[in-house]
mmCIF file of C-alpha atoms in Angstrom:
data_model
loop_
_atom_site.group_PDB
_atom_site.id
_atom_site.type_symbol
_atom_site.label_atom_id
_atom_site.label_comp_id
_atom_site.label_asym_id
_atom_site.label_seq_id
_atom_site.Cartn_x
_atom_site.Cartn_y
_atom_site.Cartn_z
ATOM 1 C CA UNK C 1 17.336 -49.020 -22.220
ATOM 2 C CA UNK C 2 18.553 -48.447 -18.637
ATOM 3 C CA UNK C 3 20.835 -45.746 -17.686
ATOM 4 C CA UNK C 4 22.206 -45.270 -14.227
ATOM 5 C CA UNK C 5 22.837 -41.411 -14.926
ATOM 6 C CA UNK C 6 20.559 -38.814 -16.281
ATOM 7 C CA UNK C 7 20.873 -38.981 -20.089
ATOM 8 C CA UNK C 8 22.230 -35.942 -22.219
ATOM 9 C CA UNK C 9 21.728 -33.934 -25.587
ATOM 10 C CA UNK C 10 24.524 -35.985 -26.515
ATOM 11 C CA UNK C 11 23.482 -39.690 -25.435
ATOM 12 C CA UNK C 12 19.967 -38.750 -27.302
ATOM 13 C CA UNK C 13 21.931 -37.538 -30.549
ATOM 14 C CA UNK C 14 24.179 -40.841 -30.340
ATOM 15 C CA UNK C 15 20.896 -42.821 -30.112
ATOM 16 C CA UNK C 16 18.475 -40.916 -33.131
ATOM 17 C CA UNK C 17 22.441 -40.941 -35.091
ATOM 18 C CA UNK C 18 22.788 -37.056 -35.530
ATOM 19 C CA UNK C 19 24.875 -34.366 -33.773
ATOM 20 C CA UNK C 20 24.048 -32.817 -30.222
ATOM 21 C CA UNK C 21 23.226 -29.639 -32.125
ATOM 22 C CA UNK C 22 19.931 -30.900 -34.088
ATOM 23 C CA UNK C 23 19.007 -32.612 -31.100
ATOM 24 C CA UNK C 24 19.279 -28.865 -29.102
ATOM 25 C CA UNK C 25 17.127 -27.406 -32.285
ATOM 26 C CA UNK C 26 14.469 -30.253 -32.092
ATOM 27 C CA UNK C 27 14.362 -28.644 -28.079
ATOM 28 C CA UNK C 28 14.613 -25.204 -28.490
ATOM 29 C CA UNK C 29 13.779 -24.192 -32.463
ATOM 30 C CA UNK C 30 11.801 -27.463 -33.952
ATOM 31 C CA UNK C 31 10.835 -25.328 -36.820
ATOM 32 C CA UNK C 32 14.942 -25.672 -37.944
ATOM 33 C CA UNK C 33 14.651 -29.568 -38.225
ATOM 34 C CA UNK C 34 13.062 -31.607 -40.745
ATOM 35 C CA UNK C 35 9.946 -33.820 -39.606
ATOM 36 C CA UNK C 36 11.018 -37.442 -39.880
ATOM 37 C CA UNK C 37 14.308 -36.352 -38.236
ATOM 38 C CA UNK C 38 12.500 -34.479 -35.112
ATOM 39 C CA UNK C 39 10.748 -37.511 -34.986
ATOM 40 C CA UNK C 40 13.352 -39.633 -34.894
ATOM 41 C CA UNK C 41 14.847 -37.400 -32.142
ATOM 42 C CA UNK C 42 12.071 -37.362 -30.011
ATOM 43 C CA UNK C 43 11.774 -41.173 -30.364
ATOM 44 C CA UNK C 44 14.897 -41.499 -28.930
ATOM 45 C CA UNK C 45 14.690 -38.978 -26.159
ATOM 46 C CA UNK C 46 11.544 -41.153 -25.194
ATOM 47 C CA UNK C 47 13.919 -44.221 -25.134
ATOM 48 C CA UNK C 48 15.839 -42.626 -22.856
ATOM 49 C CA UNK C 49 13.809 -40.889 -20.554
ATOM 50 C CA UNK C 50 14.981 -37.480 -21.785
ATOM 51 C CA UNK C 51 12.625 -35.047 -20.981
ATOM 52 C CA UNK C 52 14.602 -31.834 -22.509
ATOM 53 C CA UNK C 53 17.667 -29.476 -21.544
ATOM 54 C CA UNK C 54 18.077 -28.430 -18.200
ATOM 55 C CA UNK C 55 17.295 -24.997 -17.838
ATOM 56 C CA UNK C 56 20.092 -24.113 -15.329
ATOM 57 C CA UNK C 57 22.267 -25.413 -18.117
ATOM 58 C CA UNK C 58 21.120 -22.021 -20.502
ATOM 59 C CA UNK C 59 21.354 -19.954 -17.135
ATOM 60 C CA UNK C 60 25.112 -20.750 -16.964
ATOM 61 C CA UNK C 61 25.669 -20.308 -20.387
ATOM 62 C CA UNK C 62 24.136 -17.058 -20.932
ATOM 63 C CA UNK C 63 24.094 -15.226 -17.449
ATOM 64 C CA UNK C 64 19.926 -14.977 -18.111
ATOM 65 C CA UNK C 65 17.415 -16.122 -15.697
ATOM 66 C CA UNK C 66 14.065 -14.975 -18.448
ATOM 67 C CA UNK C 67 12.540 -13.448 -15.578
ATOM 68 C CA UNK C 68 11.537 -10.561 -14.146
ATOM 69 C CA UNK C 69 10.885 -10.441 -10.031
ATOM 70 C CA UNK C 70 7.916 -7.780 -9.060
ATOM 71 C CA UNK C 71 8.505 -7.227 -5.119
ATOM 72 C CA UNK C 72 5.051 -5.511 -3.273
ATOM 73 C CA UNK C 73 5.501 -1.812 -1.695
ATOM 74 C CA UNK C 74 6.332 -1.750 1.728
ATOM 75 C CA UNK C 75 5.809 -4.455 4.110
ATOM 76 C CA UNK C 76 2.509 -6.112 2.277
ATOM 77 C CA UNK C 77 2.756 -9.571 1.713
ATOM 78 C CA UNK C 78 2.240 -11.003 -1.996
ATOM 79 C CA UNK C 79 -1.117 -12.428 -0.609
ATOM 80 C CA UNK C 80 -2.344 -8.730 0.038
ATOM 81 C CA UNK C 81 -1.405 -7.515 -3.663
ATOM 82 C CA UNK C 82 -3.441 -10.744 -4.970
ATOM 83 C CA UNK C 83 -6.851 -9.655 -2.960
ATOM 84 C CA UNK C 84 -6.340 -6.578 -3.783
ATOM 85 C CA UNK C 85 -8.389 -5.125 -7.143
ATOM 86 C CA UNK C 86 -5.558 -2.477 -7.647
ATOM 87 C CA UNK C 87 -2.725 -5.237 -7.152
ATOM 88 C CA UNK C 88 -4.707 -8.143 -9.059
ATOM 89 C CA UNK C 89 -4.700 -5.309 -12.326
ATOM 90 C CA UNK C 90 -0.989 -4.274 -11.612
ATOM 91 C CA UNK C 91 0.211 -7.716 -12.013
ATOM 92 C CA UNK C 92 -1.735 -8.327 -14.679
ATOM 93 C CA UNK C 93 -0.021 -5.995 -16.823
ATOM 94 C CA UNK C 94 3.098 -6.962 -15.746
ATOM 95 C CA UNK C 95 2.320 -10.838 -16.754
ATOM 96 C CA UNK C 96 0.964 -9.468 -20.436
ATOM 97 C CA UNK C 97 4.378 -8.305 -21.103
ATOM 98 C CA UNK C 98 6.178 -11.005 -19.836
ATOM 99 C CA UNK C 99 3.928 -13.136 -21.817
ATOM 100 C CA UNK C 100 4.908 -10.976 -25.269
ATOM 101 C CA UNK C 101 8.642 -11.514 -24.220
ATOM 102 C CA UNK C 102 8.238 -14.678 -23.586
ATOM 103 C CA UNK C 103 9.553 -13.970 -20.330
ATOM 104 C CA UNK C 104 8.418 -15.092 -16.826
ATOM 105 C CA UNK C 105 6.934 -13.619 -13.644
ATOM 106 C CA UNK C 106 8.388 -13.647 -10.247
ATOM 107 C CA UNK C 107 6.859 -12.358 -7.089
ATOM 108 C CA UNK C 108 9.275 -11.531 -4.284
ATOM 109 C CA UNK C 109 8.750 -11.189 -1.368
ATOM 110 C CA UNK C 110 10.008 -10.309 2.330
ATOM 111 C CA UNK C 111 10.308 -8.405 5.616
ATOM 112 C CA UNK C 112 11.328 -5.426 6.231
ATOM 113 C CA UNK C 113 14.560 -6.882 7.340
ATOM 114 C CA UNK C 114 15.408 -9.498 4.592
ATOM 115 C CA UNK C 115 13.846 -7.648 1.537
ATOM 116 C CA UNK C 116 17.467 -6.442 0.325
ATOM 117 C CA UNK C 117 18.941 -9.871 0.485
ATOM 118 C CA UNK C 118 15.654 -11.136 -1.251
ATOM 119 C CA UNK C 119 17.128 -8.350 -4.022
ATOM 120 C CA UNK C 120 20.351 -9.751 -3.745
ATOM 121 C CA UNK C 121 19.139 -13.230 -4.424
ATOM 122 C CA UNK C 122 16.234 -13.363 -6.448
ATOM 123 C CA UNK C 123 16.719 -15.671 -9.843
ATOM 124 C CA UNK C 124 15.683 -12.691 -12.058
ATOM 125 C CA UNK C 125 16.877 -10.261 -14.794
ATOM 126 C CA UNK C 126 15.280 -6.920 -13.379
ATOM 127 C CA UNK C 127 13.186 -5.716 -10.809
ATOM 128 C CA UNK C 128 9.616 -4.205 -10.326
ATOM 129 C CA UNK C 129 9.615 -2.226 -7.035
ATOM 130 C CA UNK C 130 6.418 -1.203 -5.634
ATOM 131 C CA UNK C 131 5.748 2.556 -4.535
ATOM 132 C CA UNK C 132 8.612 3.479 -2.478
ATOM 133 C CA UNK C 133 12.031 5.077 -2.316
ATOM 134 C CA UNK C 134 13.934 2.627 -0.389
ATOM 135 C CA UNK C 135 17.614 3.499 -0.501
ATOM 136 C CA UNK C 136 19.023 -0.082 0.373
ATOM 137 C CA UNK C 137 16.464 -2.002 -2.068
ATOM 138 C CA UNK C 138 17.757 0.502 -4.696
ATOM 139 C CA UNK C 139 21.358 0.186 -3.995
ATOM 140 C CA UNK C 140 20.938 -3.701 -3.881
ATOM 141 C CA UNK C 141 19.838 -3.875 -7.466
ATOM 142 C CA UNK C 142 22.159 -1.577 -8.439
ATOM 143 C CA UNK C 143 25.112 -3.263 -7.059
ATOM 144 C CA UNK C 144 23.606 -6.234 -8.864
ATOM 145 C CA UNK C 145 23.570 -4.301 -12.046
ATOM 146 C CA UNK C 146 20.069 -5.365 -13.121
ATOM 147 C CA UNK C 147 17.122 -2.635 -14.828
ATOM 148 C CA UNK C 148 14.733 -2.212 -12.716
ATOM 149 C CA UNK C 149 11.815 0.344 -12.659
ATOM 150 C CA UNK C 150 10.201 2.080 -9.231
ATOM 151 C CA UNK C 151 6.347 2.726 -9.303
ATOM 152 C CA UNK C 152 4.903 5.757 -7.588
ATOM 153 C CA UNK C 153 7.748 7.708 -6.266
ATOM 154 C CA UNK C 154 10.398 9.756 -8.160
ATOM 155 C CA UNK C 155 13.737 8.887 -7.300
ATOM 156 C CA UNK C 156 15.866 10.958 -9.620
ATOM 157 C CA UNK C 157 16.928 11.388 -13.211
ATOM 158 C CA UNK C 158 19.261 8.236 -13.112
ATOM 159 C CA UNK C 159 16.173 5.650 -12.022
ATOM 160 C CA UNK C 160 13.694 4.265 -13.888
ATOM 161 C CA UNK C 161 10.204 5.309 -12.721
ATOM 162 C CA UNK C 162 6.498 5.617 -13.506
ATOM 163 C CA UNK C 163 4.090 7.340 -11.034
ATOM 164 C CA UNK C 164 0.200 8.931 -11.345
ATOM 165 C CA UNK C 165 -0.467 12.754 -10.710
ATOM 166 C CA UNK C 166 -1.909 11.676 -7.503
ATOM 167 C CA UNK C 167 -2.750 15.457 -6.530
ATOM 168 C CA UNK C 168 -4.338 16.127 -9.637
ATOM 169 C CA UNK C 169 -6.587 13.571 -9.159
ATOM 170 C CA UNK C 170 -7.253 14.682 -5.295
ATOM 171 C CA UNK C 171 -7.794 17.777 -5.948
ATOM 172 C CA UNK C 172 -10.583 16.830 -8.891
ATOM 173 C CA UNK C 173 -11.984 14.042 -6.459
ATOM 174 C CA UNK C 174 -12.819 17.212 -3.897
ATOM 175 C CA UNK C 175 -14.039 20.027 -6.837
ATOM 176 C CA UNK C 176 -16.523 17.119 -7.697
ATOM 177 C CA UNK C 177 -18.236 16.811 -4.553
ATOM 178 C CA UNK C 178 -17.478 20.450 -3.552
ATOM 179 C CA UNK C 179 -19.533 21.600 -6.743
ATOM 180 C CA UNK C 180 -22.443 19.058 -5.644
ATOM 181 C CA UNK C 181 -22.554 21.239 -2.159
ATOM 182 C CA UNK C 182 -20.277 18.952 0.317
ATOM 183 C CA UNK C 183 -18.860 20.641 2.539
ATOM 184 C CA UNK C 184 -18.579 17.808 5.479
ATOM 185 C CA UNK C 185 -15.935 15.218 4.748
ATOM 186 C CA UNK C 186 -14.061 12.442 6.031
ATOM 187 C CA UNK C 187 -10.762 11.487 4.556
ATOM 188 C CA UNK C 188 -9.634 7.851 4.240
ATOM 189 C CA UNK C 189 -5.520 8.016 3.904
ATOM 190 C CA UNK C 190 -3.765 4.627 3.722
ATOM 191 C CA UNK C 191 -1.844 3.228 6.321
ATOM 192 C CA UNK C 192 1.508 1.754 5.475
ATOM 193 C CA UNK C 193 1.465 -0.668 8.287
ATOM 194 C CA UNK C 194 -0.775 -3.184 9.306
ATOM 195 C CA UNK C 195 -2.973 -2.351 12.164
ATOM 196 C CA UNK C 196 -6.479 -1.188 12.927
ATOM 197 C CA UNK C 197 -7.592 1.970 11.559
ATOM 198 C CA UNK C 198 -5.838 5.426 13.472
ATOM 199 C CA UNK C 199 -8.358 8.007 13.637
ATOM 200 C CA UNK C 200 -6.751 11.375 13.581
ATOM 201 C CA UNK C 201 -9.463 14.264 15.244
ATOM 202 C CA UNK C 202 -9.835 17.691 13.541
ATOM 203 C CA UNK C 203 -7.297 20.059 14.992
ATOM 204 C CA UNK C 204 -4.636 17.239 15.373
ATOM 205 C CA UNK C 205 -3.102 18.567 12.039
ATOM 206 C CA UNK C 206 -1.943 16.602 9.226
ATOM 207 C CA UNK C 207 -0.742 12.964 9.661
ATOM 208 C CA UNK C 208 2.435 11.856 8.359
ATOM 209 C CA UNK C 209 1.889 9.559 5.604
ATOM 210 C CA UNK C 210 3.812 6.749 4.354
ATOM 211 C CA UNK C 211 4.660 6.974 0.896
ATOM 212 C CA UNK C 212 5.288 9.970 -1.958
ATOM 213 C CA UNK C 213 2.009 9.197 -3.298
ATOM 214 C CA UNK C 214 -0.003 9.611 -0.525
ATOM 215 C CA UNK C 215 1.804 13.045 0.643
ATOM 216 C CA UNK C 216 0.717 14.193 -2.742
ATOM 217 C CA UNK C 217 -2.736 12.726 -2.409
ATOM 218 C CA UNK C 218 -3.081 14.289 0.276
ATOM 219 C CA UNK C 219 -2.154 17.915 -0.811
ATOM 220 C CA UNK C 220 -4.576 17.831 -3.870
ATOM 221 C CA UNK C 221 -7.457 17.141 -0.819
ATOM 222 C CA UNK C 222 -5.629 20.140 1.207
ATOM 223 C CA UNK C 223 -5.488 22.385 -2.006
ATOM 224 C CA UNK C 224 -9.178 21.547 -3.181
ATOM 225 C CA UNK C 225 -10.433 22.052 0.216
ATOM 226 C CA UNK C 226 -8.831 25.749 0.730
ATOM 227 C CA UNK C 227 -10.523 26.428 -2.512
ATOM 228 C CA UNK C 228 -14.024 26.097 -0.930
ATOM 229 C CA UNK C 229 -12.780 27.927 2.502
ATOM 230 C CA UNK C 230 -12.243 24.936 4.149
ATOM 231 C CA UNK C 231 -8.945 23.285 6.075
ATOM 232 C CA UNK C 232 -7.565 20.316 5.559
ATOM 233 C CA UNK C 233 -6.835 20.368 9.621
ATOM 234 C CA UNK C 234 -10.496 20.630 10.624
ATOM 235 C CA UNK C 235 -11.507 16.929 8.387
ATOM 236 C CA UNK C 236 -11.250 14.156 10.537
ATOM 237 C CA UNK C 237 -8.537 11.764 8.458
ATOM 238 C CA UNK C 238 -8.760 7.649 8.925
ATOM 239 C CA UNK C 239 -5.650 5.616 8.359
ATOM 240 C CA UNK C 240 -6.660 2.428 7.071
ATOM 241 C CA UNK C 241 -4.843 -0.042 5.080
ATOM 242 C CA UNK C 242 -6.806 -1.164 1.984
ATOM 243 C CA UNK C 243 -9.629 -3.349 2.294
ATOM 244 C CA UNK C 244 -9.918 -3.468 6.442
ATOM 245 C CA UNK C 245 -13.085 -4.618 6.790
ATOM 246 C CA UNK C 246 -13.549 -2.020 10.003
ATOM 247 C CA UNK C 247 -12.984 1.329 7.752
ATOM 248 C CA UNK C 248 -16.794 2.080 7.060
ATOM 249 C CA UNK C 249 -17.490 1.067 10.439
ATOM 250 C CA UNK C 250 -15.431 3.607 11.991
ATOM 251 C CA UNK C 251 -16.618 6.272 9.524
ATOM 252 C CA UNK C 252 -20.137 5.449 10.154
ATOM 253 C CA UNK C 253 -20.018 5.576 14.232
ATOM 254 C CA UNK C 254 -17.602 8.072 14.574
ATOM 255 C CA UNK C 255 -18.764 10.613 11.955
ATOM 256 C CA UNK C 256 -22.597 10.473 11.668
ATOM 257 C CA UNK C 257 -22.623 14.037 10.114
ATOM 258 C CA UNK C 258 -20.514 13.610 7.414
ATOM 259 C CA UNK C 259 -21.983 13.811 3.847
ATOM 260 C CA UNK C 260 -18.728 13.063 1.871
ATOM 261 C CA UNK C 261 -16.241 10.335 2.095
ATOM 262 C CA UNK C 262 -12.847 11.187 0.121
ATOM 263 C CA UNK C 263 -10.240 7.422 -0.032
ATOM 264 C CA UNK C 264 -7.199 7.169 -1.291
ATOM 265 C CA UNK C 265 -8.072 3.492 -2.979
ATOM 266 C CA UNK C 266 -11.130 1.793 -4.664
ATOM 267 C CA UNK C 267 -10.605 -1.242 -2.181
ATOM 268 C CA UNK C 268 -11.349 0.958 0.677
ATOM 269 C CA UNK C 269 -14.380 2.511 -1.263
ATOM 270 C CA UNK C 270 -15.443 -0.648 -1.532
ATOM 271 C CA UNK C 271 -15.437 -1.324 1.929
ATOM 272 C CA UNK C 272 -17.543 1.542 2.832
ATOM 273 C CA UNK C 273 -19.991 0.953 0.143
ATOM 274 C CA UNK C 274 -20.512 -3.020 1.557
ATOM 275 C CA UNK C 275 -20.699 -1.454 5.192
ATOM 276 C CA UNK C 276 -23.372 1.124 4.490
ATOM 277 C CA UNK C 277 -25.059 -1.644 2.474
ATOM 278 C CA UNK C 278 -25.150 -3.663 5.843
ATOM 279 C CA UNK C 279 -26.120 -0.882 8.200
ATOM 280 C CA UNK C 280 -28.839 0.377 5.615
ATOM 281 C CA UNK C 281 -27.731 3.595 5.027
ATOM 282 C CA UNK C 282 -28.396 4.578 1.049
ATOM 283 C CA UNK C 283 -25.352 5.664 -1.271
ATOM 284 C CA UNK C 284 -25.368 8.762 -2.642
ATOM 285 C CA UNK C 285 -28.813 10.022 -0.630
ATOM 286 C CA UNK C 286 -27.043 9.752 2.983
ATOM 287 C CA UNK C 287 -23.374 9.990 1.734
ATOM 288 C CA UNK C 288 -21.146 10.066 -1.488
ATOM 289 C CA UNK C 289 -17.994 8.065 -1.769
ATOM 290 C CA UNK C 290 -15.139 8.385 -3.614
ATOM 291 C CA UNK C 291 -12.783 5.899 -4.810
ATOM 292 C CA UNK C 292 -9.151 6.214 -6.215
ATOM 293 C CA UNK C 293 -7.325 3.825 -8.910
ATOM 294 C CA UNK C 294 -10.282 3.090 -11.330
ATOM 295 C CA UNK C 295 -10.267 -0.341 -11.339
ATOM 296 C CA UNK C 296 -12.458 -2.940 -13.208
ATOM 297 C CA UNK C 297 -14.751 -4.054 -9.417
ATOM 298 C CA UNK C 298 -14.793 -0.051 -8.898
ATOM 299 C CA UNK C 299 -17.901 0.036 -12.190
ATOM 300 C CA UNK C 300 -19.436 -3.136 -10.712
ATOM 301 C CA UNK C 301 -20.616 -2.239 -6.413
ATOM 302 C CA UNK C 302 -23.808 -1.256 -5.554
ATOM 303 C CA UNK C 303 -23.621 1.679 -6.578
ATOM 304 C CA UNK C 304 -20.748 2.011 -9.294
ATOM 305 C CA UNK C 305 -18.088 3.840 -7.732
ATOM 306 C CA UNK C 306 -17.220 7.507 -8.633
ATOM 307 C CA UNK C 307 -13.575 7.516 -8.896
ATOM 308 C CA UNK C 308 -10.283 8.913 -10.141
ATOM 309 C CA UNK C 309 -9.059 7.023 -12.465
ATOM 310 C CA UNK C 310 -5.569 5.850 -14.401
ATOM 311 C CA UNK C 311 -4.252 2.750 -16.614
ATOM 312 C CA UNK C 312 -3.364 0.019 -14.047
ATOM 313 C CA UNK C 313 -3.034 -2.548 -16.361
ATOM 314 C CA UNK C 314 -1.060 -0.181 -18.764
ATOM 315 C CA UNK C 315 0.999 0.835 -15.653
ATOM 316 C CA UNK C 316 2.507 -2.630 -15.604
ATOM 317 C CA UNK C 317 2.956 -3.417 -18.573
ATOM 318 C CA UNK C 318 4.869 -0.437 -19.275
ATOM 319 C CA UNK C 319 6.953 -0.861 -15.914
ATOM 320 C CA UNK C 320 7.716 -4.562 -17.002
ATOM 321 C CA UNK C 321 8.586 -3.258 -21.171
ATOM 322 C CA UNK C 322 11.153 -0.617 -19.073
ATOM 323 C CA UNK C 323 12.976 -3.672 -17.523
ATOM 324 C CA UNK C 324 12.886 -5.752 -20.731
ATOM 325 C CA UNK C 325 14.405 -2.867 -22.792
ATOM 326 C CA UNK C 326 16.764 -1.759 -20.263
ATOM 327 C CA UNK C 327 17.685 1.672 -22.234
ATOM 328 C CA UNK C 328 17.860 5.418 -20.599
ATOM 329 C CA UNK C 329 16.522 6.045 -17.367
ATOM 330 C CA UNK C 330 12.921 7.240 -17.719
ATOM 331 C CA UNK C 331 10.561 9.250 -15.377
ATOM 332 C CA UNK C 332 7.168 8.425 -16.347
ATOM 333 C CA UNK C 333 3.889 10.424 -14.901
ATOM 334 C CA UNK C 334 0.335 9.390 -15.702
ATOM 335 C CA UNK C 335 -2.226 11.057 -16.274
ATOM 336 C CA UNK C 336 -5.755 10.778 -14.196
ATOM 337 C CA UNK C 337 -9.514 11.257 -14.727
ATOM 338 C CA UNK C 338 -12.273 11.468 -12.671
ATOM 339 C CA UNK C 339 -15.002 9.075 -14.079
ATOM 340 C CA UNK C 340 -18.160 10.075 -12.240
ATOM 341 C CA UNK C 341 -20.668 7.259 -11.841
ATOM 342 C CA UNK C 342 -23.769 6.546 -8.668
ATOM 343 C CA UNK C 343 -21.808 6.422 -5.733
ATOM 344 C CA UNK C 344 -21.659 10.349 -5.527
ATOM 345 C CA UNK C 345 -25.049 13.143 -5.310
ATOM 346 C CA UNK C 346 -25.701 16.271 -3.726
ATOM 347 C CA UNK C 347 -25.659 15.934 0.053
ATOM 348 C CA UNK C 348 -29.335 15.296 1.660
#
């Protein structure tokens, strides 16, 4: 049978001889209809070429798009959360609980100069916001009235948010090697902008850092350090974004003498560990490493990475449950450990 427009619930329920409503329950809750009439149903939507309801038909109807959007921190690209170990186990979390809820996954994205109208317009029921305070993308979804949740920064009692005890975990990172006898280190902060590394020289004083996690990250290094009589100010400090492939090399030719390398992310661990691997140079005997995020590839370089450790996966999944229940405004903080493992040893 030829039809010049696109058939409906209705021209399929005319067909199979029952009402639109079974044919919407053979669609949408088949366990509601009896077999030979589902059959009979689908039969006739076959006929006619119907290949179900049109989603942006339930969209009107109920205001719900089934979707939650999670936008990166900052100005990194979706491509950069995907290569990245930390951002791979993030979303993966996020994408369990969407799966439970039966719900799906959106990643948004955009410049710095179009990311609140991507909030504006994004085809989703709540938000994921990656590891920053940013007063417009806030007031966009609140002016859109949607839940959403913001990872690794506190912004008040009235916002959802879920964030690690980043000094904690510094300041455990820098007891560890401190107690194995380091007392020359190199810090590896993260830069928020893409770039080569910036090497900041002893006696330059502290850098400014991007986000609320890596000012606290960087006062659990400063605090552990004063503990062992050392400043914070006198240990050379690499900005490097996660996974720059130049990071070890800069550590290696610029700071020969150092025994201890503190980072602020397994990725850029990782980087150092397949640099001195290239050059030669043996991990822990020359010079420990220390990650932070404890992800899965962090137990499986050569050698397994000492780091400080938290639930990514558990992160996201919580993040994405906040959106989905859309209750009180929660502050969330997560707890870390330090799992020690090769990549760390007394210093030669």
């Amino acid at each position: 049978m030829n039809h010049s427009k696109t058939p409906t619930l209705a021209d399929v329920g005319r067909v199979a001889g029952v009402s639109r409503g079974t044919v919407s329950n053979v669609f949408n809750h088949p366990d509601l209809v009896r077999s030979d009439v589902r059959e009979r149903v689908e039969a006739a939507a076959r006929q006619l070429g119907y290949d179900g309801p049109d989603p942006r038909g339930r969209v009107l109807r109920n205001g719900k798009f089934n979707a939650i959007g999670f936008m990166p921190p900052g100005a990194y690209a979706i491509a950069d959360v995907i290569r990245s170990p930390y951002g791979r186990e993030l979303v993966l979390g996020v994408s369990l609980a969407c799966d439970g809820a039966g719900a799906t996954l959106s990643l948004v994205n955009g410049t710095e100069e179009t990311r609140t109208s991507t909030i504006r317009e994004a085809l989703v029921d709540g938000f994921i916001l990656g590891h920053s305070v940013d007063i417009d993308l806030i007031t966009s979804a609140q002016r859109r009235r949607l839940p959403f949740v913001i990872l690794e920064s506190d912004a008040g009692p009235d916002i959802n948010s879920i964030r690690i005890d980043g000094r904690s975990g510094a300041l455990m990172a820098v007891g560890h090697l401190a107690a194995l006898g380091h007392r020359h280190f190199v810090i590896l902060s993260i830069r928020r902008t893409s770039g080569p590394p910036i090497v900041h020289m002893p006696g330059e004083g502290k850098i400014t850092a991007g986000f609320q996690l890596d000012y606290e990250r960087l006062d659990g290094f400063a605090q552990g350090l004063a503990e062992v009589n050392l400043s914070i100010d006198d240990v050379p400090i690499i900005e490097t974004t996660p996974g720059e492939p130049s990071a070890g090399a800069v550590v290696f030719d610029r700071f020969p003498e150092a025994t201890a390398i503190l980072t602020m992310s397994d990725w850029q661990a990782i980087t150092v560990l397949d640099e001195a691997v290239r050059r030669g140079i043996n991990i822990p005997e020359h010079v420990s490493v220390v990650g932070f995020d404890g992800t899965a590839e962090s137990a499986r370089t050569t050698p397994p990475l000492t780091t400080v450790t938290h639930d990514i996966v558990g992160k996201g999944r919580l993040a994405a449950e906040m959106v989905f229940e859309n209750g009180q405004p929660r502050q969330i903080i997560m707890s870390v450990e330090l799992v020690v493992r090769g990549s760390t040893g007394p210093p030669r």
